[in-house]
Amino acid sequence: MQILDGKKAAQAIRDELKIEVAQLNAEGKKIPHLAAVLVGNNGASTTYVAAKVKACEEVGFKSTLIHYEDTISETKLLDKIREMNNDPDIDGILVQLPLPKHFSDEEVINAIDPDKDVDGFHAINVGNMVQGLPTYVPATPHGIMLLLEHYKIDTQGKHAVVLGRSNIVGRPVSILLSGNTNPGNCTVTLCHSRTQNIASFCRQADIIVAALGKPEFVTADMVKEGAIVIDVGITRVEDSSRKSGFRLKGDVDFENVAPRCSWITPVPGGVGPMTIAALMKNTFRSCLQKN
Ligand code: GUN
């Protein structure tokens, strides 16, 4: 069993970006600027947004964090998005999801200029991705593809079973893995909450992508010997022995599944850092298009 080390692969991407930003600086060109919007005080969202801002600092990007109380109106948020769409200094805009219940995620996401939608959630960018056209690919699926590429994992003709059909991970990763690309060219089965006998699909999988948000859902008896397992889960579970009061659990029972795998991602340190690296890559790309 070998580890798909997202920390290492993400560091390699950030190191490359640092060099490219230094080059932009040396040429007197504009450096990438990411604007992140957080609404409310959800603990996990606050942590993720802070990590994105920190990653910007590390690679030399500019960043702006806009934090609203969850009582702000959708109109106010939409006004801010329009203002940022028209700000030539801002290359990338992300609105951290989930938004509080009184917002329409779709209306907010589709208000972002598709050319600044570095999360790749805008309907135009999703459409481009489905058609295999160049676009911003959502950060987590993009990060997974970059991780497979980094470790030169041969996915051609393999059966990939994706667990979860969210717009953020499951659905886009199923599209990317089935694309005529490398990595890609998989035969994909997308399982979800209404799928009957998920375990029987998993047992046929050469690659499992677990993105359903259920801690330790994938157990050893569901995994074929030699499978590649990508764990996207990051559920906070109480742990009074930790200063934070919680620890992160993946969707895979790592301890018992890992010995059966050819490759597996750890949690934390697998997909999480790759998500942020992919977001940085998307933001850099947006900036280059303006430079
Ligand atoms: N919530 C969970 N994942 C993501 C992500 O990749 N981007 C945004 N904006 N919100 C998220």
Short mmCIF file of C-alpha atoms and ligand atoms in Angstrom, two decimals:
data_model
loop_
_atom_site.label_atom_id
_atom_site.label_comp_id
_atom_site.label_asym_id
_atom_site.label_seq_id
_atom_site.Cartn_x
_atom_site.Cartn_y
_atom_site.Cartn_z
CA MET A 1 0.00 0.00 0.00
CA GLN A 2 1.23 3.45 -0.89
CA ILE A 3 0.00 6.83 0.28
CA LEU A 4 -1.28 9.46 -2.11
CA ASP A 5 0.29 12.28 -0.14
CA GLY A 6 -1.74 15.42 -0.83
CA LYS A 7 0.43 17.55 1.41
CA LYS A 8 3.52 16.78 -0.66
CA ALA A 9 1.81 17.08 -4.04
CA ALA A 10 0.13 20.36 -3.03
CA GLN A 11 3.45 21.74 -1.81
CA ALA A 12 4.98 20.96 -5.20
CA ILE A 13 2.17 22.90 -6.91
CA ARG A 14 2.53 25.84 -4.50
CA ASP A 15 6.31 25.88 -5.06
CA GLU A 16 5.76 26.09 -8.83
CA LEU A 17 3.23 28.89 -8.36
CA LYS A 18 5.64 30.82 -6.11
CA ILE A 19 8.22 30.80 -8.90
CA GLU A 20 5.63 31.93 -11.45
CA VAL A 21 4.43 34.76 -9.20
CA ALA A 22 8.04 35.89 -8.68
CA GLN A 23 8.37 35.98 -12.45
CA LEU A 24 5.24 38.14 -12.81
CA ASN A 25 6.63 40.48 -10.16
CA ALA A 26 9.99 40.66 -11.94
CA GLU A 27 8.23 41.57 -15.18
CA GLY A 28 6.18 44.27 -13.40
CA LYS A 29 2.96 42.43 -14.18
CA LYS A 30 -0.17 42.12 -12.09
CA ILE A 31 -0.12 39.41 -9.42
CA PRO A 32 -3.13 37.13 -8.78
CA HIS A 33 -5.79 38.41 -6.38
CA LEU A 34 -8.40 36.11 -4.83
CA ALA A 35 -11.46 37.48 -3.04
CA ALA A 36 -13.13 35.06 -0.64
CA VAL A 37 -16.60 35.66 0.81
CA LEU A 38 -17.71 34.00 4.02
CA VAL A 39 -21.27 34.42 5.28
CA GLY A 40 -21.96 33.43 8.88
CA ASN A 41 -19.76 31.68 11.40
CA ASN A 42 -19.86 28.01 10.47
CA GLY A 43 -16.73 26.56 12.10
CA ALA A 44 -15.65 24.36 9.21
CA SER A 45 -16.26 27.08 6.59
CA THR A 46 -14.30 29.61 8.67
CA THR A 47 -11.37 27.17 8.82
CA TYR A 48 -11.46 26.44 5.08
CA VAL A 49 -11.62 30.10 4.08
CA ALA A 50 -8.75 30.92 6.45
CA ALA A 51 -6.70 28.11 4.86
CA LYS A 52 -7.40 29.53 1.38
CA VAL A 53 -6.30 33.01 2.43
CA LYS A 54 -3.16 31.58 4.06
CA ALA A 55 -2.32 29.65 0.88
CA CYS A 56 -2.61 32.92 -1.10
CA GLU A 57 -0.09 34.54 1.23
CA GLU A 58 2.28 31.60 0.91
CA VAL A 59 2.40 31.68 -2.88
CA GLY A 60 2.52 35.48 -3.06
CA PHE A 61 -1.05 36.17 -4.23
CA LYS A 62 -3.11 39.08 -2.97
CA SER A 63 -6.23 38.08 -1.08
CA THR A 64 -9.30 39.81 0.31
CA LEU A 65 -11.53 38.17 2.88
CA ILE A 66 -15.05 39.53 3.10
CA HIS A 67 -16.94 38.28 6.13
CA TYR A 68 -20.65 38.97 6.59
CA GLU A 69 -22.91 38.06 9.45
CA ASP A 70 -25.51 35.48 8.43
CA THR A 71 -28.21 38.15 8.78
CA ILE A 72 -27.14 40.03 5.62
CA SER A 73 -29.58 40.02 2.75
CA GLU A 74 -29.01 38.21 -0.51
CA THR A 75 -29.36 41.59 -2.28
CA LYS A 76 -26.39 42.97 -0.35
CA LEU A 77 -24.29 39.93 -1.18
CA LEU A 78 -25.26 40.14 -4.86
CA ASP A 79 -24.32 43.86 -4.88
CA LYS A 80 -20.89 43.00 -3.47
CA ILE A 81 -20.39 40.27 -6.07
CA ARG A 82 -21.26 42.74 -8.88
CA GLU A 83 -18.80 45.25 -7.43
CA MET A 84 -16.05 42.60 -7.40
CA ASN A 85 -16.97 41.46 -10.92
CA ASN A 86 -16.23 45.04 -12.05
CA ASP A 87 -13.00 45.42 -10.05
CA PRO A 88 -10.14 44.85 -12.50
CA ASP A 89 -7.73 44.03 -9.67
CA ILE A 90 -9.72 40.96 -8.57
CA ASP A 91 -9.02 37.79 -10.57
CA GLY A 92 -10.92 35.20 -8.59
CA ILE A 93 -14.09 35.31 -6.51
CA LEU A 94 -15.26 32.50 -4.27
CA VAL A 95 -18.28 32.36 -2.04
CA GLN A 96 -17.83 29.66 0.57
CA LEU A 97 -20.67 27.14 0.60
CA PRO A 98 -22.97 26.22 2.20
CA LEU A 99 -24.66 29.61 2.50
CA PRO A 100 -27.23 30.21 5.26
CA LYS A 101 -30.69 28.89 4.41
CA HIS A 102 -32.23 32.20 3.27
CA PHE A 103 -29.82 32.37 0.30
CA SER A 104 -30.18 30.69 -3.04
CA ASP A 105 -26.76 29.10 -3.72
CA GLU A 106 -27.53 29.05 -7.47
CA GLU A 107 -28.44 32.75 -7.68
CA VAL A 108 -25.34 33.76 -5.77
CA ILE A 109 -22.94 31.49 -7.68
CA ASN A 110 -24.38 32.44 -11.07
CA ALA A 111 -23.96 36.14 -10.21
CA ILE A 112 -20.18 35.69 -10.25
CA ASP A 113 -18.50 36.65 -13.53
CA PRO A 114 -17.74 33.22 -15.10
CA ASP A 115 -14.25 34.51 -15.92
CA LYS A 116 -13.63 35.08 -12.19
CA ASP A 117 -15.42 31.92 -11.00
CA VAL A 118 -12.29 30.12 -9.82
CA ASP A 119 -14.46 27.60 -7.94
CA GLY A 120 -15.87 26.48 -11.30
CA PHE A 121 -19.43 26.37 -9.97
CA HIS A 122 -21.05 28.82 -12.43
CA ALA A 123 -23.45 27.11 -14.85
CA ILE A 124 -21.34 28.27 -17.82
CA ASN A 125 -18.18 26.74 -16.38
CA VAL A 126 -19.97 23.53 -15.43
CA GLY A 127 -21.28 23.35 -19.01
CA ASN A 128 -17.77 23.82 -20.39
CA MET A 129 -16.46 21.10 -18.11
CA VAL A 130 -19.17 18.67 -19.21
CA GLN A 131 -18.25 19.38 -22.85
CA GLY A 132 -14.54 18.84 -22.09
CA LEU A 133 -13.73 22.48 -22.97
CA PRO A 134 -11.05 24.53 -21.17
CA THR A 135 -12.61 26.06 -18.05
CA TYR A 136 -12.28 26.44 -14.30
CA VAL A 137 -12.78 22.98 -12.86
CA PRO A 138 -14.15 22.86 -9.27
CA ALA A 139 -11.27 22.78 -6.82
CA THR A 140 -11.81 19.41 -5.12
CA PRO A 141 -12.33 17.34 -8.32
CA HIS A 142 -9.50 19.30 -9.96
CA GLY A 143 -7.30 18.56 -6.93
CA ILE A 144 -8.12 14.84 -7.15
CA MET A 145 -7.14 14.77 -10.84
CA LEU A 146 -3.90 16.64 -10.04
CA LEU A 147 -3.13 14.13 -7.29
CA LEU A 148 -3.63 11.19 -9.66
CA GLU A 149 -1.45 12.97 -12.21
CA HIS A 150 1.27 13.73 -9.63
CA TYR A 151 1.56 10.04 -8.71
CA LYS A 152 1.24 8.97 -12.37
CA ILE A 153 -1.67 6.67 -11.52
CA ASP A 154 -2.86 4.79 -14.59
CA THR A 155 -6.63 5.23 -14.68
CA GLN A 156 -7.23 4.26 -18.33
CA GLY A 157 -10.04 1.74 -18.70
CA LYS A 158 -10.42 1.35 -14.93
CA HIS A 159 -13.79 1.12 -13.20
CA ALA A 160 -14.21 4.12 -10.91
CA VAL A 161 -17.01 4.11 -8.37
CA VAL A 162 -17.88 7.57 -7.06
CA LEU A 163 -19.90 7.77 -3.85
CA GLY A 164 -21.95 10.98 -3.64
CA ARG A 165 -23.52 13.17 -6.31
CA SER A 166 -22.89 16.68 -4.96
CA ASN A 167 -22.26 19.53 -7.39
CA ILE A 168 -19.05 20.30 -5.50
CA VAL A 169 -17.38 16.87 -5.70
CA GLY A 170 -19.24 13.70 -6.72
CA ARG A 171 -20.88 14.79 -9.96
CA PRO A 172 -17.95 16.78 -11.36
CA VAL A 173 -15.36 14.13 -10.44
CA SER A 174 -17.49 11.48 -12.17
CA ILE A 175 -17.49 13.64 -15.32
CA LEU A 176 -13.74 14.26 -15.17
CA LEU A 177 -12.85 10.60 -14.58
CA SER A 178 -14.99 9.55 -17.55
CA GLY A 179 -13.41 12.15 -19.87
CA ASN A 180 -11.09 11.30 -22.74
CA THR A 181 -8.10 12.56 -20.77
CA ASN A 182 -5.16 11.31 -18.76
CA PRO A 183 -5.93 10.81 -15.92
CA GLY A 184 -9.43 9.88 -17.00
CA ASN A 185 -10.86 7.38 -19.47
CA CYS A 186 -12.49 5.49 -16.62
CA THR A 187 -15.77 3.62 -16.71
CA VAL A 188 -17.67 5.45 -13.99
CA THR A 189 -20.47 4.37 -11.68
CA LEU A 190 -21.99 7.18 -9.63
CA CYS A 191 -23.62 5.93 -6.42
CA HIS A 192 -25.83 8.05 -4.16
CA SER A 193 -28.24 7.86 -1.27
CA ARG A 194 -30.84 5.96 -3.32
CA THR A 195 -28.40 3.43 -4.80
CA GLN A 196 -29.25 -0.13 -3.84
CA ASN A 197 -26.40 -2.24 -2.49
CA ILE A 198 -23.57 0.29 -2.72
CA ALA A 199 -21.16 -2.31 -1.30
CA SER A 200 -21.58 -4.55 -4.37
CA PHE A 201 -20.60 -1.66 -6.68
CA CYS A 202 -17.63 -0.77 -4.47
CA ARG A 203 -16.37 -4.36 -4.56
CA GLN A 204 -16.16 -4.10 -8.38
CA ALA A 205 -14.21 -0.83 -8.26
CA ASP A 206 -10.62 -0.35 -9.31
CA ILE A 207 -10.92 3.21 -8.01
CA ILE A 208 -13.25 4.42 -5.25
CA VAL A 209 -13.87 8.13 -4.68
CA ALA A 210 -15.75 8.51 -1.41
CA ALA A 211 -17.48 11.88 -1.17
CA LEU A 212 -20.65 11.35 0.85
CA GLY A 213 -19.72 12.91 4.19
CA LYS A 214 -20.38 9.81 6.28
CA PRO A 215 -17.44 9.00 8.55
CA GLU A 216 -15.88 5.57 7.91
CA PHE A 217 -18.67 4.55 5.51
CA VAL A 218 -16.28 2.55 3.32
CA THR A 219 -15.20 -0.56 5.18
CA ALA A 220 -12.61 -3.21 4.28
CA ASP A 221 -15.21 -5.72 3.04
CA MET A 222 -16.31 -3.17 0.38
CA VAL A 223 -12.86 -2.81 -1.17
CA LYS A 224 -11.27 -5.05 -3.79
CA GLU A 225 -7.65 -6.09 -3.20
CA GLY A 226 -5.36 -3.59 -4.99
CA ALA A 227 -7.98 -0.83 -5.33
CA ILE A 228 -7.14 2.88 -5.33
CA VAL A 229 -9.12 4.74 -2.69
CA ILE A 230 -9.63 8.50 -2.64
CA ASP A 231 -11.24 9.80 0.54
CA VAL A 232 -12.89 13.22 0.24
CA GLY A 233 -14.66 13.09 3.63
CA ILE A 234 -13.70 15.56 6.34
CA THR A 235 -16.33 15.27 9.04
CA ARG A 236 -15.58 16.85 12.41
CA VAL A 237 -16.11 14.34 15.22
CA GLU A 238 -15.91 15.22 18.90
CA ASP A 239 -12.59 14.45 20.57
CA SER A 240 -12.15 15.90 24.02
CA SER A 241 -8.45 14.93 24.04
CA ARG A 242 -7.80 17.58 21.37
CA LYS A 243 -7.41 21.28 22.07
CA SER A 244 -9.89 22.04 19.27
CA GLY A 245 -12.39 19.55 20.76
CA PHE A 246 -12.69 17.63 17.48
CA ARG A 247 -10.79 15.63 14.92
CA LEU A 248 -11.37 15.03 11.25
CA LYS A 249 -12.67 11.70 10.00
CA GLY A 250 -12.78 10.59 6.41
CA ASP A 251 -15.47 8.59 4.64
CA VAL A 252 -13.14 5.57 4.66
CA ASP A 253 -12.19 3.31 7.58
CA PHE A 254 -8.54 3.98 6.80
CA GLU A 255 -6.99 1.59 9.30
CA ASN A 256 -8.76 -1.48 7.93
CA VAL A 257 -9.11 -0.43 4.29
CA ALA A 258 -5.52 0.73 3.70
CA PRO A 259 -3.91 -2.75 3.82
CA ARG A 260 -6.11 -3.84 0.88
CA CYS A 261 -5.26 -0.86 -1.33
CA SER A 262 -2.56 -0.21 -3.88
CA TRP A 263 -2.94 3.54 -3.15
CA ILE A 264 -4.98 5.47 -0.62
CA THR A 265 -5.35 9.08 0.51
CA PRO A 266 -5.08 9.88 4.22
CA VAL A 267 -7.42 12.26 6.08
CA PRO A 268 -6.17 14.83 6.79
CA GLY A 269 -3.34 15.36 4.32
CA GLY A 270 -4.90 13.82 1.22
CA VAL A 271 -7.53 15.58 -0.87
CA GLY A 272 -7.84 18.67 1.41
CA PRO A 273 -4.49 20.30 0.55
CA MET A 274 -5.03 19.46 -3.13
CA THR A 275 -8.34 21.36 -3.13
CA ILE A 276 -6.54 24.51 -2.04
CA ALA A 277 -3.68 23.97 -4.50
CA ALA A 278 -6.21 23.59 -7.33
CA LEU A 279 -7.95 26.80 -6.29
CA MET A 280 -4.58 28.60 -6.38
CA LYS A 281 -3.94 27.20 -9.87
CA ASN A 282 -7.35 28.41 -11.07
CA THR A 283 -6.71 31.88 -9.63
CA PHE A 284 -3.31 32.05 -11.29
CA ARG A 285 -4.87 31.06 -14.61
CA SER A 286 -7.46 33.81 -14.31
CA CYS A 287 -4.75 36.37 -13.64
CA LEU A 288 -2.67 35.19 -16.61
CA GLN A 289 -5.66 35.70 -18.88
CA LYS A 290 -5.69 39.38 -17.85
CA ASN A 291 -1.93 39.92 -17.95
N1 GUN B 1 -17.69 24.21 0.39
C1 GUN B 1 -17.13 22.98 0.36
N2 GUN B 1 -16.21 22.89 -0.63
C2 GUN B 1 -16.19 24.11 -1.21
C3 GUN B 1 -15.42 24.64 -2.29
O1 GUN B 1 -14.58 23.97 -2.91
N3 GUN B 1 -15.69 25.93 -2.61
C4 GUN B 1 -16.61 26.67 -1.96
N4 GUN B 1 -16.81 27.92 -2.36
N5 GUN B 1 -17.34 26.20 -0.96
C5 GUN B 1 -17.12 24.92 -0.59
#
